[in-house]
GROMACS .gro file of C-alpha atoms in nm:
model
  202
    1MET     CA    1   0.000   0.000   0.000
    2ALA     CA    2   0.280   0.242   0.088
    3GLU     CA    3   0.445   0.197  -0.252
    4VAL     CA    4   0.114   0.261  -0.429
    5ILE     CA    5   0.055   0.580  -0.229
    6ASN     CA    6   0.411   0.699  -0.291
    7THR     CA    7   0.373   0.644  -0.666
    8LEU     CA    8   0.041   0.829  -0.684
    9ASN     CA    9   0.174   1.118  -0.477
   10ARG     CA   10   0.494   1.142  -0.682
   11ARG     CA   11   0.293   1.166  -1.001
   12GLY     CA   12   0.046   1.417  -0.862
   13LEU     CA   13  -0.259   1.194  -0.897
   14GLU     CA   14  -0.570   1.234  -0.684
   15TYR     CA   15  -0.705   0.930  -0.501
   16THR     CA   16  -0.925   0.818  -0.213
   17ILE     CA   17  -0.874   0.525   0.021
   18PRO     CA   18  -1.221   0.423   0.145
   19ASN     CA   19  -1.283   0.235   0.467
   20ASP     CA   20  -1.590   0.061   0.331
   21PHE     CA   21  -1.644   0.002  -0.043
   22THR     CA   22  -2.009  -0.094   0.015
   23LYS     CA   23  -2.092   0.262   0.116
   24ILE     CA   24  -1.949   0.425  -0.196
   25SER     CA   25  -2.145   0.511  -0.509
   26PHE     CA   26  -1.914   0.482  -0.811
   27ASN     CA   27  -1.956   0.663  -1.144
   28GLU     CA   28  -1.821   0.583  -1.491
   29ASN     CA   29  -1.517   0.807  -1.447
   30ASP     CA   30  -1.396   0.627  -1.137
   31VAL     CA   31  -1.114   0.374  -1.136
   32VAL     CA   32  -1.091   0.125  -0.851
   33TYR     CA   33  -0.755  -0.040  -0.789
   34THR     CA   34  -0.798  -0.330  -0.552
   35ASP     CA   35  -0.696  -0.681  -0.451
   36LEU     CA   36  -1.055  -0.769  -0.350
   37LEU     CA   37  -1.190  -1.017  -0.604
   38GLU     CA   38  -1.547  -0.961  -0.488
   39LEU     CA   39  -1.528  -0.601  -0.611
   40ALA     CA   40  -1.466  -0.722  -0.965
   41LYS     CA   41  -1.799  -0.905  -0.949
   42LEU     CA   42  -1.998  -0.596  -0.856
   43SER     CA   43  -2.226  -0.432  -1.108
   44THR     CA   44  -2.072  -0.085  -1.128
   45PRO     CA   45  -1.998   0.173  -1.400
   46ALA     CA   46  -1.647   0.220  -1.257
   47ARG     CA   47  -1.340   0.056  -1.409
   48ILE     CA   48  -1.209  -0.215  -1.175
   49VAL     CA   49  -0.835  -0.292  -1.199
   50LEU     CA   50  -0.720  -0.587  -0.992
   51PHE     CA   51  -0.386  -0.594  -0.816
   52ASN     CA   52  -0.152  -0.836  -0.994
   53GLU     CA   53   0.077  -1.006  -0.744
   54SER     CA   54   0.317  -1.126  -1.015
   55ASN     CA   55   0.358  -0.774  -1.161
   56PRO     CA   56   0.215  -0.515  -0.918
   57THR     CA   57   0.388  -0.226  -1.094
   58ARG     CA   58   0.210  -0.308  -1.420
   59SER     CA   59  -0.135  -0.342  -1.263
   60LEU     CA   60  -0.093  -0.005  -1.088
   61GLU     CA   61   0.014   0.150  -1.419
   62GLU     CA   62  -0.296   0.000  -1.582
   63ALA     CA   63  -0.506   0.174  -1.318
   64ILE     CA   64  -0.326   0.504  -1.380
   65ILE     CA   65  -0.382   0.474  -1.755
   66ALA     CA   66  -0.748   0.383  -1.696
   67SER     CA   67  -0.787   0.708  -1.501
   68LYS     CA   68  -0.698   0.883  -1.828
   69GLY     CA   69  -0.973   0.692  -2.009
   70ARG     CA   70  -0.733   0.469  -2.201
   71SER     CA   71  -0.589   0.119  -2.195
   72GLU     CA   72  -0.229   0.199  -2.292
   73TYR     CA   73   0.008   0.484  -2.372
   74LYS     CA   74   0.094   0.583  -2.727
   75GLU     CA   75   0.466   0.592  -2.649
   76VAL     CA   76   0.704   0.533  -2.363
   77ALA     CA   77   1.028   0.724  -2.418
   78ILE     CA   78   1.322   0.644  -2.191
   79GLY     CA   79   1.602   0.902  -2.195
   80ILE     CA   80   1.951   0.825  -2.064
   81ASP     CA   81   2.207   1.093  -1.990
   82PRO     CA   82   2.538   0.900  -1.976
   83GLY     CA   83   2.825   1.011  -1.758
   84ARG     CA   84   3.004   0.913  -1.440
   85LEU     CA   85   2.652   0.856  -1.307
   86PHE     CA   86   2.359   0.772  -1.537
   87THR     CA   87   2.039   0.974  -1.515
   88VAL     CA   88   1.742   0.791  -1.665
   89ALA     CA   89   1.392   0.933  -1.721
   90ALA     CA   90   1.083   0.741  -1.831
   91VAL     CA   91   0.837   0.970  -2.011
   92THR     CA   92   0.487   0.842  -2.088
   93ASP     CA   93   0.303   1.049  -2.350
   94GLY     CA   94   0.482   1.366  -2.241
   95GLU     CA   95   0.460   1.308  -1.865
   96LEU     CA   96   0.743   1.202  -1.635
   97ALA     CA   97   0.650   0.863  -1.490
   98SER     CA   98   0.971   0.785  -1.301
   99TRP     CA   99   1.343   0.848  -1.301
  100LEU     CA  100   1.664   0.699  -1.170
  101ARG     CA  101   2.020   0.814  -1.103
  102THR     CA  102   2.276   0.537  -1.073
  103GLY     CA  103   2.637   0.451  -1.142
  104ASN     CA  104   2.557   0.083  -1.182
  105LEU     CA  105   2.509  -0.037  -1.540
  106SER     CA  106   2.326  -0.354  -1.430
  107GLU     CA  107   2.079  -0.143  -1.231
  108LEU     CA  108   2.027   0.076  -1.535
  109ILE     CA  109   1.952  -0.224  -1.757
  110ASP     CA  110   1.715  -0.373  -1.499
  111TYR     CA  111   1.533  -0.041  -1.464
  112VAL     CA  112   1.483  -0.005  -1.840
  113ASN     CA  113   1.356  -0.360  -1.875
  114LYS     CA  114   1.119  -0.315  -1.581
  115ILE     CA  115   0.973  -0.001  -1.742
  116ILE     CA  116   0.904  -0.194  -2.063
  117GLU     CA  117   0.755  -0.491  -1.878
  118SER     CA  118   0.535  -0.286  -1.648
  119THR     CA  119   0.411  -0.001  -1.870
  120PRO     CA  120   0.143  -0.083  -2.131
  121SER     CA  121   0.220   0.110  -2.449
  122THR     CA  122   0.193   0.093  -2.826
  123SER     CA  123   0.563   0.166  -2.864
  124TYR     CA  124   0.882   0.195  -2.660
  125ARG     CA  125   1.186   0.405  -2.746
  126ILE     CA  126   1.513   0.416  -2.555
  127ARG     CA  127   1.722   0.723  -2.632
  128ILE     CA  128   2.080   0.761  -2.512
  129GLY     CA  129   2.302   1.069  -2.523
  130CYS     CA  130   2.560   1.031  -2.798
  131ASN     CA  131   2.914   0.991  -2.668
  132ALA     CA  132   3.157   0.698  -2.645
  133LEU     CA  133   2.989   0.566  -2.329
  134GLY     CA  134   2.644   0.628  -2.474
  135LEU     CA  135   2.726   0.409  -2.776
  136LYS     CA  136   2.838   0.128  -2.546
  137ILE     CA  137   2.518   0.154  -2.340
  138ALA     CA  138   2.304   0.165  -2.655
  139ARG     CA  139   2.454  -0.159  -2.785
  140ILE     CA  140   2.413  -0.333  -2.448
  141LEU     CA  141   2.051  -0.221  -2.418
  142LYS     CA  142   1.973  -0.319  -2.777
  143ASP     CA  143   2.090  -0.669  -2.697
  144SER     CA  144   1.891  -0.671  -2.374
  145VAL     CA  145   1.554  -0.542  -2.497
  146LYS     CA  146   1.569  -0.722  -2.834
  147SER     CA  147   1.275  -0.621  -3.052
  148ARG     CA  148   1.062  -0.489  -2.766
  149ALA     CA  149   1.196  -0.135  -2.803
  150VAL     CA  150   1.368   0.091  -3.054
  151VAL     CA  151   1.708   0.210  -2.931
  152GLU     CA  152   1.843   0.544  -3.056
  153LEU     CA  153   2.156   0.753  -3.010
  154VAL     CA  154   2.064   1.118  -2.958
  155SER     CA  155   2.265   1.439  -2.985
  156GLU     CA  156   2.326   1.593  -2.642
  157LYS     CA  157   2.335   1.946  -2.788
  158HIS     CA  158   2.117   2.178  -2.577
  159SER     CA  159   2.012   1.888  -2.355
  160SER     CA  160   2.120   2.086  -2.048
  161PRO     CA  161   1.920   2.397  -1.953
  162SER     CA  162   2.064   2.744  -2.007
  163LEU     CA  163   1.933   3.096  -2.045
  164MET     CA  164   1.976   3.072  -2.422
  165HIS     CA  165   1.843   2.719  -2.469
  166ARG     CA  166   1.575   2.604  -2.229
  167SER     CA  167   1.271   2.414  -2.349
  168PRO     CA  168   0.956   2.539  -2.170
  169PHE     CA  169   0.796   2.197  -2.225
  170VAL     CA  170   1.085   2.004  -2.067
  171TYR     CA  171   1.118   2.259  -1.788
  172ARG     CA  172   0.747   2.223  -1.706
  173ILE     CA  173   0.791   1.846  -1.675
  174VAL     CA  174   1.093   1.854  -1.446
  175SER     CA  175   0.988   2.158  -1.239
  176LYS     CA  176   0.730   1.942  -1.062
  177VAL     CA  177   1.003   1.718  -0.919
  178LYS     CA  178   1.170   1.802  -0.590
  179THR     CA  179   1.536   1.720  -0.641
  180SER     CA  180   1.877   1.878  -0.619
  181ARG     CA  181   1.965   1.705  -0.949
  182ARG     CA  182   1.714   1.893  -1.167
  183LYS     CA  183   1.979   1.979  -1.427
  184ASP     CA  184   2.059   1.608  -1.476
  185LEU     CA  185   1.690   1.519  -1.489
  186TYR     CA  186   1.631   1.797  -1.743
  187ALA     CA  187   1.902   1.647  -1.965
  188ALA     CA  188   1.754   1.296  -1.943
  189VAL     CA  189   1.402   1.419  -2.027
  190SER     CA  190   1.537   1.629  -2.315
  191ILE     CA  191   1.710   1.321  -2.455
  192ALA     CA  192   1.394   1.112  -2.411
  193LEU     CA  193   1.194   1.357  -2.624
  194ARG     CA  194   1.450   1.396  -2.902
  195ARG     CA  195   1.467   1.173  -3.209
  196GLY     CA  196   1.802   1.014  -3.287
  197GLN     CA  197   1.983   0.755  -3.493
  198VAL     CA  198   1.836   0.407  -3.460
  199ILE     CA  199   2.072   0.131  -3.349
  200GLU     CA  200   2.019  -0.168  -3.573
  201ASN     CA  201   2.050  -0.532  -3.468
  202GLY     CA  202   2.403  -0.668  -3.458
   0.00000   0.00000   0.00000
């Protein structure tokens, strides 16, 4: 429960935790995320999303998407700013879903694969800042994700904010996040939203 609440709060989503479901009148715009099987059997206009014990992150994401009146995203774009530490941002249809800062390549690969496995979407694109390390990461990730996602190398030009070059759209996305690493997050989101050169198989 704590992880669910933390995710909803982090993403700025409104929710209610009722004490008694039998005393609530649901409407067609409501989404109920629950592990109570009996709720799924109720005759209600609300969308019921059951907790999936084998992939709880995915079932919660399904509930979040349902709250937007859809069943999947159009695109999940994962941006990676390579350096001594990697900053990774997962952007779902223009909204920041989650992000990670790590110096561990294995953790980076696991994070990317988890995003793909737990986020329903029509397409997945992994975009990495173009430098020598970025090329190495791109090839490793291409081998890891196989055909599940398109992997691209992206120019890092103007990926960091400045007075001369600051994207209002990217700044709006990252300004909602409380972090001392906003500049790194800005770069990762910028990379996620920028088209690059596709890494082919082999």
